[in-house]
Tab-separated table of C-alpha atoms in Angstrom:
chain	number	residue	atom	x	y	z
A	1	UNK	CA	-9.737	-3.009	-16.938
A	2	UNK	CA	-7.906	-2.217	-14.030
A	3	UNK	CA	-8.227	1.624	-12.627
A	4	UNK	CA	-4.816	2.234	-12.186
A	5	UNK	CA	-2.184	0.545	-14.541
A	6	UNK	CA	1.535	0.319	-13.655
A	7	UNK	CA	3.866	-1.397	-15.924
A	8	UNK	CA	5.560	-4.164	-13.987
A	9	UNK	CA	9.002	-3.941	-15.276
A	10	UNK	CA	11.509	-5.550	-14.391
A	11	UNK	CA	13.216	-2.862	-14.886
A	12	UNK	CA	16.846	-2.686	-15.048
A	13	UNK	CA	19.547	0.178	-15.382
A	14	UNK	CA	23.036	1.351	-14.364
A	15	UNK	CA	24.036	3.507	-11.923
A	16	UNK	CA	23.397	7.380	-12.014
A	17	UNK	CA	20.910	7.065	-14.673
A	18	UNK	CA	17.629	8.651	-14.254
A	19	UNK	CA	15.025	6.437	-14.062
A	20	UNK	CA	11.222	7.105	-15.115
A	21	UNK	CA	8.159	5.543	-13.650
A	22	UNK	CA	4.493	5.801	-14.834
A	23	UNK	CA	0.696	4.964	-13.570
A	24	UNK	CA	-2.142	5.825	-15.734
A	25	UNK	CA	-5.498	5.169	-14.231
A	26	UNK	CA	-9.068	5.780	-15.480
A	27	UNK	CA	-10.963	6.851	-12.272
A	28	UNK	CA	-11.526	10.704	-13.121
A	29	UNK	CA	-12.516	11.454	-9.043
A	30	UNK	CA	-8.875	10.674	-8.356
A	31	UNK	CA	-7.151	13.815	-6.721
A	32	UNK	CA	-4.446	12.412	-4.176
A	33	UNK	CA	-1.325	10.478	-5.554
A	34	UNK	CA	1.816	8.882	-4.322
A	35	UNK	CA	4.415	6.915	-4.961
A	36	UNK	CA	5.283	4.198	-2.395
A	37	UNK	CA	8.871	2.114	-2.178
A	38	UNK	CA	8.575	-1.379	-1.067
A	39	UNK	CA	12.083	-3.267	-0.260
A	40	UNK	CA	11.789	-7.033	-0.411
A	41	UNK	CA	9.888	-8.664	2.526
A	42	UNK	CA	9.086	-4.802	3.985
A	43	UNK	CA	5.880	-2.928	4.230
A	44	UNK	CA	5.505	0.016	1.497
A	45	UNK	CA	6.825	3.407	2.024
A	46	UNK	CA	5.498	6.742	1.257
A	47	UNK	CA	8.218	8.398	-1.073
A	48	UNK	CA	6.174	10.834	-2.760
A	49	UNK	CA	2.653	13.028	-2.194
A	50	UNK	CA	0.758	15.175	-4.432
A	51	UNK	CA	-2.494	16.658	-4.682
A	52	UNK	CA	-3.854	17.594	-7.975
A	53	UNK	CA	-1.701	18.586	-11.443
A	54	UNK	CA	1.618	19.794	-11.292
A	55	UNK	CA	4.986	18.762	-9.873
A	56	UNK	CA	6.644	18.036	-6.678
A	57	UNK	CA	10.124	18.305	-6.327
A	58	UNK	CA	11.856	15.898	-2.932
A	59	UNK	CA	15.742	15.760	-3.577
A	60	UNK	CA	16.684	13.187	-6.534
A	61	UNK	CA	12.742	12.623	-6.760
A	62	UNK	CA	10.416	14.618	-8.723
A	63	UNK	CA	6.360	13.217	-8.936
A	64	UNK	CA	4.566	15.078	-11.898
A	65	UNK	CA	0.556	14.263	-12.156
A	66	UNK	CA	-1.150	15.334	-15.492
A	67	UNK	CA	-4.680	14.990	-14.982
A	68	UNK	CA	-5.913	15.647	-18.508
A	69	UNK	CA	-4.133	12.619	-19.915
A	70	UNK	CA	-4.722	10.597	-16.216
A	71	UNK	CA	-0.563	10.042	-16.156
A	72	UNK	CA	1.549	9.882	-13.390
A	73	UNK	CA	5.658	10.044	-13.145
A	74	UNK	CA	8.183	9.104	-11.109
A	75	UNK	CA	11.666	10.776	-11.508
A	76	UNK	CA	14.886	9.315	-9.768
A	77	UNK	CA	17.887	11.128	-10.495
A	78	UNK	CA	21.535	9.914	-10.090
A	79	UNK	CA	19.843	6.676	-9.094
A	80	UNK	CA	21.580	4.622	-6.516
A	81	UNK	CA	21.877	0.577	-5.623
A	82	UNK	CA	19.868	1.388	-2.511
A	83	UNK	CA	16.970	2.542	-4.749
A	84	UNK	CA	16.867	-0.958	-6.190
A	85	UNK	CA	13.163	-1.657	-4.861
A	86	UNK	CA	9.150	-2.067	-5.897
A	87	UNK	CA	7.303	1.139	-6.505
A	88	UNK	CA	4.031	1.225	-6.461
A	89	UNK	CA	1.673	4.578	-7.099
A	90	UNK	CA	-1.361	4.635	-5.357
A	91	UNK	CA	-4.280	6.912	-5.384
A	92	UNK	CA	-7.468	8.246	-3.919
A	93	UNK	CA	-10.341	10.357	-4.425
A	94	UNK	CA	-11.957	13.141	-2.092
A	95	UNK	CA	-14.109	11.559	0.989
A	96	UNK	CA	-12.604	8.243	0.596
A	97	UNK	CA	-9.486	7.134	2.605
A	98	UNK	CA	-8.774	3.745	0.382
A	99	UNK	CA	-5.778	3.997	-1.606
A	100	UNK	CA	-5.693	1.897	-5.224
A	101	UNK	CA	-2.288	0.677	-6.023
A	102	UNK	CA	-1.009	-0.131	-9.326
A	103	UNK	CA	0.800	-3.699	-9.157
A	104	UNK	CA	4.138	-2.035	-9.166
A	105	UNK	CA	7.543	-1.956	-11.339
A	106	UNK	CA	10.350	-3.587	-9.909
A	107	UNK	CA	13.510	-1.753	-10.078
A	108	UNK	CA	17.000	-2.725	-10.211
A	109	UNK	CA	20.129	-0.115	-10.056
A	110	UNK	CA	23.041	-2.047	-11.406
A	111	UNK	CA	26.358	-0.820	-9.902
B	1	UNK	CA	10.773	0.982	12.165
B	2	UNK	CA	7.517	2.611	10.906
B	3	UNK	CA	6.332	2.649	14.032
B	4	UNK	CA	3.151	0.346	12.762
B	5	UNK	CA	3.496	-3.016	14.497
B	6	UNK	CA	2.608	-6.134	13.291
B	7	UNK	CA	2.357	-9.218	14.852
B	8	UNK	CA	3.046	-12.532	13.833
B	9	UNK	CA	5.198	-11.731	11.141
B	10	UNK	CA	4.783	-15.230	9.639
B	11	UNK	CA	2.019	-17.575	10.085
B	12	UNK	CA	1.601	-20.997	8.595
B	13	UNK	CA	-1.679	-23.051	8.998
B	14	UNK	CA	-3.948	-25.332	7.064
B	15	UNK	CA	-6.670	-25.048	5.028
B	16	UNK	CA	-9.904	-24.458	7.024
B	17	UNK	CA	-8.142	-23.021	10.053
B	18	UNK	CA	-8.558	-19.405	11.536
B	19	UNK	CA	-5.998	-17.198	12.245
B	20	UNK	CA	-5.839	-13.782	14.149
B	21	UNK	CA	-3.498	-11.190	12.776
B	22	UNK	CA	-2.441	-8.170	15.446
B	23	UNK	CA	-2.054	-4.829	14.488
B	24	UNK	CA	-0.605	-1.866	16.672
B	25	UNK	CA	-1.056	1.818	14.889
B	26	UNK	CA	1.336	4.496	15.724
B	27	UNK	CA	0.844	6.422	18.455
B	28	UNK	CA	-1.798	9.076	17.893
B	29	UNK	CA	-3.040	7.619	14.786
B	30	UNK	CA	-6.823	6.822	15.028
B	31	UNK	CA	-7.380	5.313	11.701
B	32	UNK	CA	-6.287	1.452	10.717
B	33	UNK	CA	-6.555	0.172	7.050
B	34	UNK	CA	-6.283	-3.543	6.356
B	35	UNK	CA	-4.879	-4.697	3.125
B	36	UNK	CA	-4.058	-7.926	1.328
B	37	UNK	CA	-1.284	-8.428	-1.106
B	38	UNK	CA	-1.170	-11.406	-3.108
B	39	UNK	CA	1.342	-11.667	-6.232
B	40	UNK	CA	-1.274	-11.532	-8.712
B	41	UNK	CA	-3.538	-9.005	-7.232
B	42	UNK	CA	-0.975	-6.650	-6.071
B	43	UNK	CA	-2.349	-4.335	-2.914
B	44	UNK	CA	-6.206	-4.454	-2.298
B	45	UNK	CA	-8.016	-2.350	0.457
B	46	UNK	CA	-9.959	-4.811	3.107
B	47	UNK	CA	-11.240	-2.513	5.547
B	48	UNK	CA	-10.654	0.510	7.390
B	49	UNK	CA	-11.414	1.866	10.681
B	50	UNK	CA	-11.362	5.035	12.453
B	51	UNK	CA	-11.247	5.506	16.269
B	52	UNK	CA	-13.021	2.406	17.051
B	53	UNK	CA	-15.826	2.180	13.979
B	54	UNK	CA	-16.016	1.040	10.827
B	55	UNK	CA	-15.432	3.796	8.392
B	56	UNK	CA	-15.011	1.984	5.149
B	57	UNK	CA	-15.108	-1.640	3.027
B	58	UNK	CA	-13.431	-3.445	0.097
B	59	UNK	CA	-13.773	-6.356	-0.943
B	60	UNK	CA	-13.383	-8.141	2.097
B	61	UNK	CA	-14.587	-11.886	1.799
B	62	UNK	CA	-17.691	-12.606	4.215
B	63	UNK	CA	-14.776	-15.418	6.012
B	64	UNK	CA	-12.890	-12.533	7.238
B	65	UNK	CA	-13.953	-9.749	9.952
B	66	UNK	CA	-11.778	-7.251	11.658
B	67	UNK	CA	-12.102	-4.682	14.335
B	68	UNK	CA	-10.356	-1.855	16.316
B	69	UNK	CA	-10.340	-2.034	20.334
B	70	UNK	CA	-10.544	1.238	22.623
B	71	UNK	CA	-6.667	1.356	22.942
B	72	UNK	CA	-6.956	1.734	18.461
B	73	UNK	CA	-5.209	-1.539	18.369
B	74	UNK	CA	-6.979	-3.899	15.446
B	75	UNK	CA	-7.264	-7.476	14.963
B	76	UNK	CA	-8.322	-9.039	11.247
B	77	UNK	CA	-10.130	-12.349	11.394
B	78	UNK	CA	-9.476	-14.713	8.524
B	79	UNK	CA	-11.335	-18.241	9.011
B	80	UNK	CA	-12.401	-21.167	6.954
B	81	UNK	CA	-9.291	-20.591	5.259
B	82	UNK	CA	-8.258	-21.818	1.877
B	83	UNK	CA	-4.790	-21.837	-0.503
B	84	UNK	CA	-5.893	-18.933	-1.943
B	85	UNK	CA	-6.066	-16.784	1.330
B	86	UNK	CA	-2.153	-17.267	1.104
B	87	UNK	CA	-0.744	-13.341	0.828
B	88	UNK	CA	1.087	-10.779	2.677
B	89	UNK	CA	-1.851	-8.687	4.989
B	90	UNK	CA	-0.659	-5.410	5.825
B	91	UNK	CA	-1.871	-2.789	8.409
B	92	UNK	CA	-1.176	0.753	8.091
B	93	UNK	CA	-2.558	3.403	9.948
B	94	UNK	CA	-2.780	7.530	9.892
B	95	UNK	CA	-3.798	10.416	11.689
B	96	UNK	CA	-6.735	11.038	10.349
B	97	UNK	CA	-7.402	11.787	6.581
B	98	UNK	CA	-5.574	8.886	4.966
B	99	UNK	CA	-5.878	10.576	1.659
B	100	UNK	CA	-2.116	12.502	2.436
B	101	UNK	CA	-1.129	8.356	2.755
B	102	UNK	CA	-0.513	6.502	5.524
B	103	UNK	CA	2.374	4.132	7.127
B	104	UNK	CA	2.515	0.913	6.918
B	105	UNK	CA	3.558	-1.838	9.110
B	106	UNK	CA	6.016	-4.484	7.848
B	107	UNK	CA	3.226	-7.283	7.412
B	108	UNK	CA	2.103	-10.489	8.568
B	109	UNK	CA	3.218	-13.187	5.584
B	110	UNK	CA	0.630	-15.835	5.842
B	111	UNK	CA	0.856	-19.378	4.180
B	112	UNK	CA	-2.287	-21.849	4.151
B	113	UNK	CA	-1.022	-25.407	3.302
């Protein structure tokens, strides 16, 4: 089993919908998450941080981490064609820089 | 631009060969991660390093070696290689604590034929 599980999609919906992405993961020392956008043929980048439970609010994205279940969420609101990318969540634990990545759900915003 | 430069950006060679993949970090950042993303595997951590040192270790294969030079550029090794070595390797690099994430250069797509 992997430690961090990200359904690949595809995933697929119109514009201006709100779009919901999930990790869970089973590595209990995990404290740091983020959510990562990768555009075809680019290198990852960081959308989203947060440390710990709770919510994070960052304009039409929202990143909510529930610990007790090991979930995390990605919100888009009033999604866009230019969101149309990979996102990946990726995690760590205290004292250790490496970041696991789920495989990532591909995302398509249909115009 | 992410400010994390990677150099070549494509690389095709055959099996057996060895192959030198260039990383710059941005400026000020003392810590350079390595990591390898194949289609199948998705992103896995190769090695990090942090002003110079080795600070940390995945599962790098014994056929690849990296290292980080006193102006915190870095250089991964990948010899003896084989069809399966055939991924995207990407450098990132942060200030410091890379658990707050770190930046990522646009990758070096390598294909072993």
């Amino acid at each position: 089993q992997k430690e961090v599980e990200q359904d690949p999609g595809p995933l697929s919906v119109p514009e201006g919908a709100i779009v919901s992405l999930n990790c869970t993961y089973s590595n209990s020392a995990f404290q740091y998450f983020m959510w990562y956008r990768q555009y075809s043929r680019k290198g990852p980048e960081l959308l989203m941080y947060t440390y710990s439970s709770g919510n994070k609010e960052d304009g039409r994205f929202t990143a909510q981490v529930d610990k007790s279940s090991k979930y995390i969420s990605l919100f888009i609101r009033d999604s866009q064609p230019s969101d149309s990318a990979t996102y990946l969540c990726a995690m760590s634990a205290p004292g250790n820089e490496k970041l696991t990545f789920g495989t990532g759900t591909r995302l398509t915003i249909i115009p | 631009d992410s400010g994390v430069t990677q150099t070549p950006k494509h690389l095709i060679t055959a099996t057996g060969q060895r192959v030198t993949l260039r990383c710059s970090p941005r400026s000020g950042d003392l810590s350079v991660y390595w990591y390898q993303q194949s289609l199948d595997q998705g992103l896995q951590f190769l090695i990090q390093y942090y002003n110079g040192e080795e600070r940390a270790k995945g599962n790098i294969l014994e056929r690849f070696s990296a290292q980080q030079f006193p102006d915190l550029h870095s250089e991964l090794n990948l010899s003896s290689l084989e069809l399966g070595d055939s991924a995207l390797y990407f450098c990132a690099s942060s200030v410091g604590g890379g658990n707050y994430g770190y930046t990522f250069g646009s990758g070096t797509r390598l294909t072993v034929v």
